[in-house]
Short mmCIF file of C-alpha atoms in Angstrom, two decimals:
data_model
loop_
_atom_site.label_atom_id
_atom_site.label_comp_id
_atom_site.label_asym_id
_atom_site.label_seq_id
_atom_site.Cartn_x
_atom_site.Cartn_y
_atom_site.Cartn_z
CA MET A 25 79.69 -57.02 14.15
CA THR A 26 78.64 -57.73 10.57
CA GLU A 27 74.87 -57.97 10.12
CA ARG A 28 73.52 -60.82 8.04
CA SER A 29 72.20 -60.05 4.58
CA PRO A 30 68.42 -59.63 4.24
CA GLN A 31 66.40 -62.84 4.24
CA PRO A 32 63.19 -63.22 2.27
CA GLY A 33 60.14 -63.31 4.55
CA ARG A 34 61.01 -63.29 8.24
CA ARG A 35 64.18 -61.46 9.19
CA PRO A 36 65.33 -62.64 12.58
CA GLY A 37 68.68 -60.76 12.35
CA ASN A 38 71.14 -60.66 15.21
CA PRO A 39 69.21 -61.61 18.35
CA ASP A 40 71.12 -59.16 20.56
CA THR A 41 70.62 -56.23 18.18
CA ARG A 42 66.95 -57.09 17.70
CA GLU A 43 66.42 -57.29 21.46
CA THR A 44 68.22 -53.98 22.01
CA ILE A 45 65.96 -52.32 19.43
CA LEU A 46 62.82 -53.90 20.94
CA ARG A 47 63.80 -52.78 24.44
CA SER A 48 64.42 -49.20 23.27
CA ALA A 49 61.14 -49.24 21.34
CA ARG A 50 59.14 -50.44 24.36
CA GLU A 51 60.65 -47.77 26.56
CA LEU A 52 60.19 -44.86 24.15
CA PHE A 53 56.69 -45.91 23.01
CA ALA A 54 55.56 -46.22 26.63
CA ASP A 55 57.12 -42.89 27.65
CA GLN A 56 56.19 -40.72 24.68
CA GLY A 57 53.39 -42.50 22.86
CA PHE A 58 53.42 -44.49 19.64
CA ALA A 59 52.59 -41.56 17.36
CA SER A 60 55.26 -39.14 18.54
CA VAL A 61 58.23 -41.51 18.62
CA THR A 62 60.23 -41.78 15.38
CA VAL A 63 62.24 -44.73 14.11
CA ARG A 64 65.24 -42.37 14.15
CA GLN A 65 64.78 -41.75 17.91
CA ILE A 66 64.54 -45.48 18.60
CA ALA A 67 67.68 -46.04 16.52
CA ALA A 68 69.56 -43.34 18.47
CA HIS A 69 68.37 -44.79 21.80
CA ALA A 70 69.48 -48.28 20.75
CA SER A 71 72.70 -46.98 19.14
CA VAL A 72 71.96 -48.58 15.78
CA ASP A 73 71.48 -47.24 12.27
CA PRO A 74 67.81 -46.44 11.47
CA ALA A 75 68.17 -48.50 8.28
CA LEU A 76 68.77 -51.54 10.45
CA ILE A 77 65.39 -51.06 12.16
CA HIS A 78 63.63 -50.90 8.81
CA HIS A 79 65.60 -53.93 7.71
CA TYR A 80 64.53 -55.98 10.76
CA PHE A 81 60.98 -54.72 11.28
CA ASP A 82 59.85 -53.01 8.03
CA THR A 83 57.59 -50.39 9.66
CA LYS A 84 57.18 -48.65 13.01
CA GLU A 85 53.84 -50.43 13.43
CA ARG A 86 55.42 -53.85 12.96
CA LEU A 87 58.17 -52.89 15.38
CA PHE A 88 55.49 -52.00 17.91
CA LEU A 89 53.60 -55.27 17.37
CA GLU A 90 56.79 -57.24 17.98
CA ALA A 91 57.68 -55.07 20.98
CA VAL A 92 54.43 -56.02 22.76
CA GLN A 93 54.42 -59.56 21.27
CA PHE A 94 51.08 -58.91 19.59
CA PRO A 95 50.44 -62.08 17.58
CA ILE A 96 48.45 -60.60 14.70
CA ASP A 97 48.38 -57.47 12.58
CA PRO A 98 45.25 -55.64 13.75
CA SER A 99 45.05 -53.24 10.80
CA MET A 100 45.04 -56.17 8.35
CA LEU A 101 42.34 -57.95 10.37
CA LEU A 102 40.27 -54.75 10.64
CA SER A 103 40.37 -54.10 6.90
CA GLN A 104 39.19 -57.70 6.32
CA ILE A 105 36.39 -57.24 8.85
CA PHE A 106 35.29 -54.00 7.21
CA ARG A 107 35.01 -55.72 3.82
CA GLY A 108 31.32 -56.55 3.38
CA ASP A 109 28.02 -55.00 4.29
CA LEU A 110 27.85 -52.54 7.15
CA ALA A 111 25.04 -54.42 8.94
CA GLY A 112 27.25 -57.49 9.23
CA PHE A 113 30.26 -55.61 10.59
CA PRO A 114 29.61 -56.06 14.35
CA GLU A 115 29.07 -59.79 13.85
CA ARG A 116 32.29 -60.12 11.80
CA LEU A 117 34.19 -58.13 14.42
CA VAL A 118 33.05 -60.35 17.33
CA ARG A 119 33.59 -63.53 15.26
CA THR A 120 37.14 -62.52 14.32
CA PHE A 121 37.93 -61.39 17.87
CA ILE A 122 36.76 -64.72 19.31
CA SER A 123 38.56 -66.77 16.64
CA VAL A 124 41.88 -65.03 17.41
CA TRP A 125 41.44 -65.76 21.15
CA ASP A 126 40.12 -69.31 20.61
CA ASP A 127 43.07 -70.21 18.39
CA PRO A 128 45.69 -72.11 20.45
CA VAL A 129 48.68 -70.09 19.20
CA THR A 130 47.36 -66.54 18.86
CA GLY A 131 45.07 -67.09 21.86
CA GLN A 132 47.98 -67.91 24.14
CA ALA A 133 49.82 -64.77 22.99
CA MET A 134 46.71 -62.63 23.55
CA ARG A 135 46.15 -64.05 27.05
CA SER A 136 49.75 -63.33 27.88
CA LEU A 137 49.42 -59.78 26.50
CA ILE A 138 46.21 -58.96 28.42
CA ARG A 139 47.77 -60.33 31.64
CA ARG A 140 50.84 -58.12 31.13
CA ALA A 141 48.76 -55.11 30.07
CA ALA A 142 46.68 -55.41 33.26
CA SER A 143 49.60 -55.94 35.63
CA ASP A 144 52.56 -54.08 34.09
CA PRO A 145 51.99 -50.32 33.69
CA GLN A 146 54.49 -49.99 30.80
CA THR A 147 52.71 -52.64 28.72
CA GLY A 148 49.37 -51.10 29.73
CA ARG A 149 50.48 -47.70 28.40
CA LEU A 150 51.71 -49.28 25.14
CA VAL A 151 48.39 -51.02 24.54
CA LYS A 152 46.32 -47.97 25.47
CA ASP A 153 48.37 -45.68 23.25
CA PHE A 154 48.31 -48.08 20.31
CA PHE A 155 44.55 -48.51 20.62
CA THR A 156 43.66 -44.84 21.07
CA THR A 157 45.86 -43.71 18.17
CA GLN A 158 46.55 -46.44 15.63
CA ILE A 159 43.49 -48.69 15.84
CA VAL A 160 41.06 -45.81 16.11
CA ALA A 161 42.80 -44.12 13.12
CA THR A 162 42.53 -47.28 11.03
CA VAL A 163 38.84 -47.62 11.79
CA ARG A 164 38.27 -43.90 11.20
CA ASP A 165 39.74 -44.15 7.68
CA VAL A 166 37.34 -46.93 6.77
CA THR A 167 34.20 -45.64 8.52
CA SER A 168 34.39 -41.85 8.12
CA GLU A 169 31.25 -41.79 5.98
CA ILE A 170 29.14 -43.84 8.38
CA ILE A 171 30.51 -42.96 11.84
CA ASP A 172 31.13 -39.32 12.75
CA PRO A 173 34.95 -39.17 13.11
CA ASP A 174 34.56 -36.98 16.21
CA GLU A 175 32.42 -39.66 17.85
CA LEU A 176 34.64 -42.56 16.84
CA PRO A 177 37.09 -42.48 19.81
CA VAL A 178 34.34 -42.81 22.41
CA ARG A 179 32.34 -45.34 20.36
CA ALA A 180 35.49 -47.42 19.77
CA SER A 181 36.43 -47.40 23.45
CA LEU A 182 32.94 -48.59 24.41
CA VAL A 183 33.43 -51.44 21.93
CA ALA A 184 36.84 -52.15 23.50
CA SER A 185 35.24 -52.26 26.96
CA GLN A 186 32.84 -55.02 25.87
CA LEU A 187 35.36 -57.03 23.84
CA LEU A 188 38.21 -56.83 26.37
CA GLY A 189 35.73 -57.64 29.14
CA LEU A 190 34.65 -60.71 27.17
CA ALA A 191 38.31 -61.69 26.81
CA LEU A 192 38.95 -61.20 30.54
CA VAL A 193 35.89 -63.20 31.60
CA ARG A 194 36.07 -65.97 28.97
CA TYR A 195 39.83 -66.53 28.59
CA VAL A 196 41.56 -65.21 31.71
CA LEU A 197 39.12 -65.54 34.65
CA GLU A 198 37.19 -68.33 32.89
CA PHE A 199 33.78 -67.47 34.34
CA ASP A 200 31.23 -70.23 33.72
CA PRO A 201 29.38 -70.54 31.42
CA LEU A 202 30.98 -67.93 29.10
CA HIS A 203 34.26 -69.83 29.31
CA THR A 204 32.80 -72.79 27.42
CA ALA A 205 30.05 -71.13 25.37
CA SER A 206 30.16 -71.73 21.62
CA PRO A 207 31.46 -68.86 19.47
CA GLU A 208 28.23 -68.52 17.47
CA SER A 209 26.11 -68.25 20.61
CA LEU A 210 28.42 -65.55 22.00
CA ILE A 211 28.32 -63.63 18.72
CA ALA A 212 24.52 -63.62 18.78
CA ALA A 213 24.46 -62.19 22.32
CA ILE A 214 27.25 -59.62 21.97
CA ALA A 215 27.18 -58.34 18.37
CA PRO A 216 24.04 -56.21 19.02
CA THR A 217 25.91 -54.45 21.89
CA ILE A 218 28.76 -53.65 19.49
CA ALA A 219 26.30 -52.45 16.84
CA ARG A 220 24.67 -50.09 19.33
CA TYR A 221 27.98 -48.67 20.52
CA LEU A 222 29.21 -48.08 16.95
CA PHE A 223 26.18 -47.09 14.94
CA ASP A 224 23.23 -46.09 17.17
CA ALA A 225 22.57 -42.38 16.55
CA ASP A 226 20.57 -42.24 19.83
CA LEU A 227 23.40 -43.63 21.98
CA PRO A 228 24.15 -41.14 24.80
CA LEU A 229 27.89 -40.66 24.23
CA PRO A 230 30.05 -40.60 27.37
CA THR A 231 31.73 -37.20 27.80
CA ASP A 232 33.97 -35.49 30.31
CA ASP A 233 31.29 -32.94 31.20
CA PRO A 234 30.69 -33.18 34.92
CA PRO A 235 27.21 -34.26 35.85
CA ALA A 236 24.87 -31.61 37.18
CA ARG A 237 24.29 -33.50 40.43
CA ASP A 238 26.18 -35.72 42.84
CA THR A 239 26.23 -39.23 41.35
CA THR A 240 27.20 -41.19 44.42
CA HIS A 241 23.75 -41.21 45.96
CA MET B 7 50.32 -68.01 72.68
CA THR B 8 47.32 -66.40 74.39
CA GLU B 9 44.88 -64.76 71.96
CA ARG B 10 43.51 -61.35 72.85
CA SER B 11 39.93 -61.10 74.01
CA PRO B 12 37.33 -60.11 71.41
CA GLN B 13 37.24 -56.43 70.46
CA PRO B 14 34.04 -54.70 69.46
CA GLY B 15 33.99 -53.82 65.75
CA ARG B 16 37.22 -54.72 63.96
CA ARG B 17 39.16 -57.62 65.36
CA PRO B 18 42.76 -57.49 64.16
CA GLY B 19 43.90 -60.32 66.44
CA ASN B 20 47.42 -61.74 66.33
CA PRO B 21 48.91 -60.71 62.97
CA ASP B 22 50.79 -63.97 62.51
CA THR B 23 47.77 -66.14 63.27
CA ARG B 24 45.54 -64.02 61.04
CA GLU B 25 48.06 -64.21 58.17
CA THR B 26 48.41 -67.99 58.61
CA ILE B 27 44.62 -68.36 58.41
CA LEU B 28 44.39 -66.06 55.38
CA ARG B 29 47.18 -67.96 53.58
CA SER B 30 45.46 -71.30 54.24
CA ALA B 31 42.13 -69.86 53.12
CA ARG B 32 43.57 -68.53 49.83
CA GLU B 33 45.17 -71.85 49.08
CA LEU B 34 42.15 -74.04 49.87
CA PHE B 35 39.60 -71.70 48.23
CA ALA B 36 41.70 -71.57 45.04
CA ASP B 37 42.23 -75.34 44.96
CA GLN B 38 38.78 -76.60 45.92
CA GLY B 39 36.40 -73.71 45.36
CA PHE B 40 34.72 -71.39 47.83
CA ALA B 41 31.57 -73.47 48.28
CA SER B 42 33.19 -76.81 49.07
CA VAL B 43 35.81 -75.63 51.56
CA THR B 44 34.71 -75.57 55.21
CA VAL B 45 35.97 -73.33 57.99
CA ARG B 46 36.96 -76.55 59.77
CA GLN B 47 39.24 -77.53 56.84
CA ILE B 48 40.86 -74.11 56.81
CA ALA B 49 41.39 -74.34 60.58
CA ALA B 50 43.00 -77.77 60.23
CA HIS B 51 45.23 -76.54 57.39
CA ALA B 52 46.29 -73.51 59.46
CA SER B 53 46.60 -75.59 62.67
CA VAL B 54 44.23 -73.33 64.62
CA ASP B 55 40.92 -73.86 66.38
CA PRO B 56 37.88 -73.25 64.08
CA ALA B 57 36.45 -70.96 66.79
CA LEU B 58 39.42 -68.68 66.28
CA ILE B 59 38.53 -68.23 62.58
CA HIS B 60 34.97 -67.27 63.49
CA HIS B 61 36.37 -64.96 66.15
CA TYR B 62 38.65 -63.16 63.66
CA PHE B 63 36.51 -63.20 60.52
CA ASP B 64 32.88 -63.91 61.59
CA THR B 65 31.89 -65.79 58.43
CA LYS B 66 33.49 -67.78 55.64
CA GLU B 67 32.42 -65.06 53.22
CA ARG B 68 34.18 -62.34 55.20
CA LEU B 69 37.25 -64.54 55.46
CA PHE B 70 37.20 -64.84 51.68
CA LEU B 71 36.80 -61.09 51.16
CA GLU B 72 39.81 -60.44 53.41
CA ALA B 73 41.79 -63.22 51.73
CA VAL B 74 41.49 -61.52 48.32
CA GLN B 75 41.61 -58.00 49.85
CA PHE B 76 38.18 -57.19 48.41
CA PRO B 77 37.42 -53.74 49.79
CA ILE B 78 33.63 -53.98 50.02
CA ASP B 79 30.97 -56.53 50.86
CA PRO B 80 29.37 -57.35 47.51
CA SER B 81 26.25 -59.03 48.97
CA MET B 82 25.49 -55.92 51.03
CA LEU B 83 25.97 -53.68 48.01
CA LEU B 84 23.86 -55.97 45.83
CA SER B 85 20.97 -56.01 48.24
CA GLN B 86 21.06 -52.19 48.34
CA ILE B 87 21.10 -52.07 44.53
CA PHE B 88 18.14 -54.42 44.33
CA ARG B 89 16.09 -52.20 46.63
CA GLY B 90 13.89 -50.13 44.34
CA ASP B 91 12.06 -50.57 41.08
CA LEU B 92 13.22 -53.25 38.68
CA ALA B 93 13.49 -50.85 35.74
CA GLY B 94 16.07 -48.79 37.62
CA PHE B 95 18.20 -51.77 38.65
CA PRO B 96 20.70 -51.71 35.74
CA GLU B 97 21.27 -47.99 36.26
CA ARG B 98 21.78 -48.44 40.02
CA LEU B 99 24.17 -51.35 39.37
CA VAL B 100 26.37 -49.35 36.96
CA ARG B 101 26.26 -46.26 39.23
CA THR B 102 27.32 -48.26 42.30
CA PHE B 103 29.99 -50.14 40.33
CA ILE B 104 31.49 -46.86 39.05
CA SER B 105 31.31 -45.17 42.46
CA VAL B 106 33.24 -48.03 44.11
CA TRP B 107 35.96 -47.79 41.41
CA ASP B 108 35.99 -43.97 41.36
CA ASP B 109 36.42 -43.80 45.16
CA PRO B 110 40.12 -43.25 46.00
CA VAL B 111 40.28 -45.94 48.68
CA THR B 112 38.04 -48.73 47.39
CA GLY B 113 39.08 -47.89 43.81
CA GLN B 114 42.74 -48.51 44.54
CA ALA B 115 41.91 -51.85 46.18
CA MET B 116 39.76 -52.84 43.18
CA ARG B 117 42.49 -51.90 40.68
CA SER B 118 44.97 -53.91 42.66
CA LEU B 119 42.57 -56.88 42.77
CA ILE B 120 41.81 -56.84 39.02
CA ARG B 121 45.55 -56.62 38.25
CA ARG B 122 46.22 -59.62 40.48
CA ALA B 123 43.18 -61.54 39.20
CA ALA B 124 44.39 -61.05 35.60
CA SER B 125 48.04 -61.92 36.24
CA ASP B 126 48.02 -64.41 39.13
CA PRO B 127 46.13 -67.66 38.40
CA GLN B 128 45.40 -68.36 42.10
CA THR B 129 43.71 -64.97 42.59
CA GLY B 130 41.96 -65.42 39.23
CA ARG B 131 40.48 -68.74 40.40
CA LEU B 132 39.36 -67.20 43.70
CA VAL B 133 37.55 -64.35 41.94
CA LYS B 134 35.97 -66.65 39.34
CA ASP B 135 34.79 -69.10 41.94
CA PHE B 136 33.39 -66.42 44.24
CA PHE B 137 31.54 -64.78 41.34
CA THR B 138 30.12 -67.94 39.82
CA THR B 139 28.92 -69.30 43.17
CA GLN B 140 28.39 -66.59 45.79
CA ILE B 141 27.50 -63.50 43.77
CA VAL B 142 25.28 -65.40 41.35
CA ALA B 143 23.55 -67.08 44.34
CA THR B 144 22.91 -63.73 46.03
CA VAL B 145 21.43 -62.29 42.87
CA ARG B 146 19.41 -65.46 42.27
CA ASP B 147 17.78 -65.17 45.70
CA VAL B 148 16.63 -61.63 44.98
CA THR B 149 15.62 -62.03 41.33
CA SER B 150 14.16 -65.53 41.15
CA GLU B 151 10.72 -64.21 40.26
CA ILE B 152 11.90 -61.96 37.43
CA ILE B 153 14.95 -63.78 36.02
CA ASP B 154 14.76 -67.50 35.29
CA PRO B 155 17.23 -69.01 37.82
CA ASP B 156 18.52 -71.38 35.14
CA GLU B 157 19.35 -68.42 32.91
CA LEU B 158 20.91 -66.32 35.65
CA PRO B 159 24.51 -67.68 35.47
CA VAL B 160 24.89 -66.86 31.78
CA ARG B 161 23.08 -63.51 32.07
CA ALA B 162 25.21 -62.56 35.10
CA SER B 163 28.46 -63.48 33.34
CA LEU B 164 27.50 -61.32 30.35
CA VAL B 165 26.93 -58.46 32.80
CA ALA B 166 30.34 -59.22 34.36
CA SER B 167 31.97 -59.11 30.91
CA GLN B 168 30.68 -55.56 30.32
CA LEU B 169 31.37 -54.24 33.82
CA LEU B 170 34.84 -55.79 34.21
CA GLY B 171 35.67 -54.62 30.67
CA LEU B 172 34.64 -51.10 31.66
CA ALA B 173 36.88 -51.37 34.73
CA LEU B 174 39.81 -52.63 32.65
CA VAL B 175 39.46 -49.91 30.01
CA ARG B 176 38.58 -46.99 32.33
CA TYR B 177 40.69 -47.69 35.41
CA VAL B 178 43.56 -49.98 34.41
CA LEU B 179 44.38 -49.33 30.74
CA GLU B 180 42.90 -45.80 30.92
CA PHE B 181 41.66 -45.66 27.32
CA ASP B 182 40.63 -42.16 26.30
CA PRO B 183 37.97 -40.88 26.50
CA LEU B 184 36.33 -43.48 28.82
CA HIS B 185 39.06 -42.86 31.38
CA THR B 186 37.83 -39.32 32.02
CA ALA B 187 34.13 -39.61 31.11
CA SER B 188 31.66 -38.51 33.78
CA PRO B 189 29.87 -41.27 35.72
CA GLU B 190 26.38 -40.17 34.62
CA SER B 191 27.35 -40.20 30.94
CA LEU B 192 28.82 -43.70 31.29
CA ILE B 193 25.71 -44.93 33.08
CA ALA B 194 23.51 -43.65 30.25
CA ALA B 195 25.58 -45.49 27.66
CA ILE B 196 26.09 -48.79 29.51
CA ALA B 197 22.98 -49.39 31.65
CA PRO B 198 20.89 -50.40 28.59
CA THR B 199 23.49 -53.10 27.78
CA ILE B 200 23.15 -54.44 31.33
CA ALA B 201 19.34 -54.30 31.09
CA ARG B 202 19.39 -56.33 27.88
CA TYR B 203 21.75 -58.97 29.31
CA LEU B 204 19.66 -59.36 32.48
CA PHE B 205 16.06 -58.96 31.41
CA ASP B 206 15.61 -59.23 27.62
CA ALA B 207 13.53 -62.33 26.95
CA ASP B 208 14.70 -62.31 23.31
CA LEU B 209 18.41 -62.32 24.19
CA PRO B 210 20.06 -65.32 22.49
CA LEU B 211 21.69 -66.96 25.51
CA PRO B 212 25.24 -68.24 25.02
CA THR B 213 25.38 -72.02 25.42
CA ASP B 214 27.96 -74.76 25.13
CA ASP B 215 26.16 -76.35 22.21
CA PRO B 216 28.61 -76.57 19.35
CA PRO B 217 27.59 -74.48 16.37
CA ALA B 218 26.22 -76.32 13.37
CA ARG B 219 28.88 -74.83 11.11
CA ASP B 220 32.54 -73.83 11.23
CA THR B 221 32.73 -70.38 12.83
CA THR B 222 36.23 -69.43 11.77
CA HIS B 223 35.27 -68.40 8.23
#
């Protein structure tokens, strides 16, 4: 089958070939983790030339984002959010997060993704792996002078717990009154939580160390 | 068909009749909300005598908990958590929440419930409705002197956003390092967030009032 010549901008390509590549990517990413899978391995698994993957998807990250139907490019958003004063970062993060979920188009894709991530273990592993490697790495590059890189994974996952919980309660379960609360009023309530998790030097950081005493009583 | 006589303790009853009642309960609770559905309506929908529902499930609340396969009785847990000094309440809440999810048996039931609540709209509506009416009402009864009852729904749903987000990230998506962090270390990090959402008089409460300016920029 002759592949079409490159198009400027979006490159839909042959739908069957694209879908074969996406299916192989989902499987390998979920099994082995985003970082350790190469484009060459995905190409071999899908029986296509690696150049074709770069032609259709540009980068491994973009291939991943299409594989999980993630509607936005999180590294681009994050670098926008990090532009500006440090004190305003938590507020910009919550505002951007809410605007992506409030938007009819990206919001629907995000709701669909969180539903699949919660109910389908393969999608769950993809999201977890992408967050704990790629997103944390992007944030680490930008914040290494203000957040101890060793502390970043645990601080970032606390932030994720609050933001994904907000998404679950506001957009999926639709708990009143958070479901209908205005974005600005949510930002005012939640941004200080994010600031504490990211920047507070006195935050007791969760660790794997077992507690000294039984915690169930 | 002759129903078996009441058993002390658990009352399994006729499996078909029980399942018919549970199916009717799920449907009516999801459609009309927990508070407005009566046991009589569920009995009529299931074509059984209302006395039979009380015989099998005791109360409407227990019928609900079985209908969504909720593994614990939240009002009993809440009243235990509220026993003790107010300052220690957020810590006791997070500790109890984590111990229910860390327990092999109740934890598996909770993971299954959150997966279904996120992916199946009927279960999602059941959980939302039960939280926003029953759980908030239970907490309101106990806290009316220390938390303004008008503020309780929004404060409680902020608490739910942090706790359900912790559950999603720790138990379903398994983000490192929260997935493996010790309970005590998680409690130390998260209880102050819960305390602020519940008790802080300066917390800007999320409201439906539209913001004065565009929030997307």
